[in-house]
Tab-separated table of C-alpha atoms in Angstrom:
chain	number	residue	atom	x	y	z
A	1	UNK	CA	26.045	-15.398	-30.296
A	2	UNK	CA	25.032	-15.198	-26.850
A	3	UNK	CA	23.825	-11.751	-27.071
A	4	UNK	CA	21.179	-12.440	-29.711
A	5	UNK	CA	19.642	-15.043	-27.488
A	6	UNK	CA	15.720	-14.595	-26.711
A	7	UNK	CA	14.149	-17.160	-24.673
A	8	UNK	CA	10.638	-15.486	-25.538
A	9	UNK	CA	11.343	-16.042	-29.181
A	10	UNK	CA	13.108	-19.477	-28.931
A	11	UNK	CA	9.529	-20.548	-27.135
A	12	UNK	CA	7.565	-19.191	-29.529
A	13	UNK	CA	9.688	-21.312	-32.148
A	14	UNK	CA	9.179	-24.336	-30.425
A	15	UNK	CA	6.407	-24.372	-28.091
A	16	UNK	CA	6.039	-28.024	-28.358
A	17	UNK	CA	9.216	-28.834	-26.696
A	18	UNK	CA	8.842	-26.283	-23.961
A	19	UNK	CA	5.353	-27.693	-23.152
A	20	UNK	CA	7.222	-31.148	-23.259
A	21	UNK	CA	9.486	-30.056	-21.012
A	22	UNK	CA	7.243	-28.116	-18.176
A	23	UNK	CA	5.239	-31.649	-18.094
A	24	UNK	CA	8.389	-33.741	-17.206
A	25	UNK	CA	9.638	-31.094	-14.587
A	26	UNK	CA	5.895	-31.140	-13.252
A	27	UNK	CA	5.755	-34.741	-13.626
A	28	UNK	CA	8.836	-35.055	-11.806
A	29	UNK	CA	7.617	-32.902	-9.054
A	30	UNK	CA	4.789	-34.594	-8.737
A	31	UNK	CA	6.420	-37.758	-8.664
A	32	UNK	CA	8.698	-36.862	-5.676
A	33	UNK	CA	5.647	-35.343	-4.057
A	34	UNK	CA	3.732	-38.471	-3.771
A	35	UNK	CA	7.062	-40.977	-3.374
A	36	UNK	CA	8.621	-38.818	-0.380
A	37	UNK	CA	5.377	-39.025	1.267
A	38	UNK	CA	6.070	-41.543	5.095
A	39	UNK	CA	2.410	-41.701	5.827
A	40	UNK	CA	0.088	-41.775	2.338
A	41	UNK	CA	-2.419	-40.251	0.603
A	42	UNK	CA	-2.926	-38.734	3.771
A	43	UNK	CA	-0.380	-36.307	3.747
A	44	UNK	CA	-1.210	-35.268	0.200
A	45	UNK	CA	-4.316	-34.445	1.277
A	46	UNK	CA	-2.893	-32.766	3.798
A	47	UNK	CA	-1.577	-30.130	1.203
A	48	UNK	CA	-4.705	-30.279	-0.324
A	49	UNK	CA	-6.394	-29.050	2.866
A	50	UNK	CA	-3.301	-26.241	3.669
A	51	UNK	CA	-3.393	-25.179	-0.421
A	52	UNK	CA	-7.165	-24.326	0.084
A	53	UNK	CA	-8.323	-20.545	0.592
A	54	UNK	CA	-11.531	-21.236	2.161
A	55	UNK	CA	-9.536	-22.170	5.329
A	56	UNK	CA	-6.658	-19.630	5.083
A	57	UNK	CA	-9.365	-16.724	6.978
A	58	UNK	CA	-11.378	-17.194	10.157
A	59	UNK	CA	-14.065	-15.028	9.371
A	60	UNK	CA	-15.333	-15.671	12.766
A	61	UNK	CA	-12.111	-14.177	14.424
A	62	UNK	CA	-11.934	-10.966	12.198
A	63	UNK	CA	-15.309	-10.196	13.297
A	64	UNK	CA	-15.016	-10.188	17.025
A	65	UNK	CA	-11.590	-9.119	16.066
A	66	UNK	CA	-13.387	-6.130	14.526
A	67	UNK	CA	-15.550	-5.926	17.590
A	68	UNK	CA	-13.290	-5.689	20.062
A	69	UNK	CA	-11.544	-2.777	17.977
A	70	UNK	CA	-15.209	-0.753	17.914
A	71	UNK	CA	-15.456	-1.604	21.896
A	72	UNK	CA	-11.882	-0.426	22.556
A	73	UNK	CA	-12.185	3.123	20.545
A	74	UNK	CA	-15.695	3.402	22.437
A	75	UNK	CA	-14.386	2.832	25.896
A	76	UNK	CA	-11.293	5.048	24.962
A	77	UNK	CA	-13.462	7.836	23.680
A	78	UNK	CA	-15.911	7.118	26.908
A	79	UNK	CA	-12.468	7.402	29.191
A	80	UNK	CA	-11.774	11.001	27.343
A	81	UNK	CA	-14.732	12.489	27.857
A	82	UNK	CA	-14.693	11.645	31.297
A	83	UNK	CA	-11.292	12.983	31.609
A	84	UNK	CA	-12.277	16.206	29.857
A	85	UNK	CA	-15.247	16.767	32.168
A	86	UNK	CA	-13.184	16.078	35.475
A	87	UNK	CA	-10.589	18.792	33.470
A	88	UNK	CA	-13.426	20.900	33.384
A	89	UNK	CA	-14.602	20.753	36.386
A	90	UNK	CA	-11.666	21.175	38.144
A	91	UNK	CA	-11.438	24.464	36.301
A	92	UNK	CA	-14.273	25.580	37.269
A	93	UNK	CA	-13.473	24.951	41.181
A	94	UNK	CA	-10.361	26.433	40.862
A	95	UNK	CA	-11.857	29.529	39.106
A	96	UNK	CA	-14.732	29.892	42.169
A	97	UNK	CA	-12.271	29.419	44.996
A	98	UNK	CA	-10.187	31.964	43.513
A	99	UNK	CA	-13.216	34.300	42.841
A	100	UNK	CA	-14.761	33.770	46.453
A	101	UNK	CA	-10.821	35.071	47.700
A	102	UNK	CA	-10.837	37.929	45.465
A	103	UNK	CA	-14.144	38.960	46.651
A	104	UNK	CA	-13.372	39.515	50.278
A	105	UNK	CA	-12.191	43.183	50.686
A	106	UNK	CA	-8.884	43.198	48.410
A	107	UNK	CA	-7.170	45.702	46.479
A	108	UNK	CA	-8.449	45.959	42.496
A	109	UNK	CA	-4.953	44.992	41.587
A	110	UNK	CA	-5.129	41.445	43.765
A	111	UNK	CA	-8.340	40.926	41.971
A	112	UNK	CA	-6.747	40.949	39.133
A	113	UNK	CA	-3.934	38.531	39.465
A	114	UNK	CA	-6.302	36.205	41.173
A	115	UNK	CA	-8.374	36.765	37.585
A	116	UNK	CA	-5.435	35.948	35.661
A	117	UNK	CA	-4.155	32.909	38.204
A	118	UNK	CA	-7.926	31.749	37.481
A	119	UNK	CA	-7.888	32.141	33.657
A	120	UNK	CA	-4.508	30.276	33.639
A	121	UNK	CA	-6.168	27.202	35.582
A	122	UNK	CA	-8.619	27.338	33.180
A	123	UNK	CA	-6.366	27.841	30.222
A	124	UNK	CA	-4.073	24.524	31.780
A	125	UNK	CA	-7.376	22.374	32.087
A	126	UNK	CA	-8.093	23.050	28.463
A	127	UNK	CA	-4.326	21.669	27.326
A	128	UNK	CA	-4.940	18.990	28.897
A	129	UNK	CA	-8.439	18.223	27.669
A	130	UNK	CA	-6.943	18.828	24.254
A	131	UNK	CA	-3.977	16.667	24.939
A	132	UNK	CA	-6.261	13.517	26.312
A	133	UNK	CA	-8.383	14.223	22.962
A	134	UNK	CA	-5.227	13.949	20.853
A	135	UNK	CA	-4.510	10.506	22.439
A	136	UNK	CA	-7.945	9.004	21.761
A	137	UNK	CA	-7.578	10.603	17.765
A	138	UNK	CA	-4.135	8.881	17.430
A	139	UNK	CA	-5.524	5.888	19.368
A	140	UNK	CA	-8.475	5.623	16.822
A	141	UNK	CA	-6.364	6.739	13.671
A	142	UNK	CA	-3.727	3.716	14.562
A	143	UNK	CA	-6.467	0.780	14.857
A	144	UNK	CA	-8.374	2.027	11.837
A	145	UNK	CA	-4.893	1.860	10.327
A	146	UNK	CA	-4.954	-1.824	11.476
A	147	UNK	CA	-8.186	-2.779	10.535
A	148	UNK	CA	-7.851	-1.425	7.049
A	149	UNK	CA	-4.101	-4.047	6.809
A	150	UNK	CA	-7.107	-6.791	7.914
A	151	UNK	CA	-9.208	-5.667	5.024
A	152	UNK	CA	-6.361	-5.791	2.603
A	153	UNK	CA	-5.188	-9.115	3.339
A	154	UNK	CA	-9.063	-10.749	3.486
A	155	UNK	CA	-9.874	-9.050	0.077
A	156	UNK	CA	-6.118	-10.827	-1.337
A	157	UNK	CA	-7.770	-13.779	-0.011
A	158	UNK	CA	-11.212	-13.666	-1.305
A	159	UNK	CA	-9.524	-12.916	-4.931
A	160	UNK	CA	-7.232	-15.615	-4.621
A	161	UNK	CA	-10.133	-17.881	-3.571
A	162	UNK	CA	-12.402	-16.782	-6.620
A	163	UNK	CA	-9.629	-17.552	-8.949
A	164	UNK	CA	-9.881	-21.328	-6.939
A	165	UNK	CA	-12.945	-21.900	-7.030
A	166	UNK	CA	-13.426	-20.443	-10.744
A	167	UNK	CA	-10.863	-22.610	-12.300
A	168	UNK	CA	-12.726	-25.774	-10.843
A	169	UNK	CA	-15.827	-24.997	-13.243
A	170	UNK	CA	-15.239	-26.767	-16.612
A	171	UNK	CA	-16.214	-23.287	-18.207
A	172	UNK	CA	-13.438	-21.477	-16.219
A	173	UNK	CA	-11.494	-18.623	-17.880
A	174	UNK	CA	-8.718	-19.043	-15.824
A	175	UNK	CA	-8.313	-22.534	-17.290
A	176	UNK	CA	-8.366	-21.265	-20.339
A	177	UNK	CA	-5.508	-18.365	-19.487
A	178	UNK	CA	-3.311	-21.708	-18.062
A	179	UNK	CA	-3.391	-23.921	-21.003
A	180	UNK	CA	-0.355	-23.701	-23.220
């Protein structure tokens, strides 16, 4: 008997007594709400004030939020470039001091293997350039990352406040959705 039992169908039988019975337990709710409350109307208003979307985002804060985001990849992609250029330029010192050596009267052979220590300065400075510019991409990658969680959770908010502020007009389809 207890197999065949359908609570979809059973409310579609008798809708009256399940709208019956969501008033009382609503009713009831209510009830308790406004009789457990120590200090008045105050406290249900309160609710009123916590239950509203228009104060669940500081749009304010997000902004310079946002702000300080932009000025932190800027300074960050400032910092690498500066780091790249004192990369390169440490290269290219290394690569004259060992040119001015290999110019003085030295076997062909030396010449080389100062050539090659020099390329290999040059080759290091460029790893590390590369590495600082992998920092600043993973740096930028992870706060776009969190601004676009920010975004998410303001445009949950801005749909939940629509659907609040579109069931207070008397044409509202979410009123209509509601009713039983």
């Amino acid at each position: 008997m207890l197999e065949d039992f359908d609570i979809a169908e059973e409310v579609r039988r008798h809708p009256g007594i399940v709208a019956g019975a969501l008033a009382v337990v609503a009713g009831v709710a209510i009830g308790t709400l406004l009789l457990s409350q120590r200090t008045g109307p105050r406290r249900y208003e309160e609710l009123l004030e916590r239950l509203d979307p228009r104060g669940w985002i500081d749009a304010e804060a997000l902004r310079r939020r946002f702000d300080d985001i932009s000025r932190g990849v800027a300074e960050g992609v400032e910092t690498l470039g500066e780091r790249a250029e004192e990369a390169g330029d440490d290269a290219r010192h290394g690569a004259r001091k060992w040119l001015k050596r290999g110019r003085k009267a030295m076997s062909p052979a030396k010449r080389r293997r100062y050539a090659q220590a020099a390329r290999g300065y040059a080759h290091d400075a460029g790893e590390k350039a590369r590495m600082y510019a992998d920092g600043a991409g993973r740096y930028a990658r992870d706060h776009a990352k969190e601004g676009g969680a920010l975004l998410a959770v303001a445009t949950i908010a801005a749909a939940i406040g629509a659907a609040a502020l579109e069931s207070r007009r008397p044409d509202s389809r979410v009123r209509r959705i509601a009713k039983f």
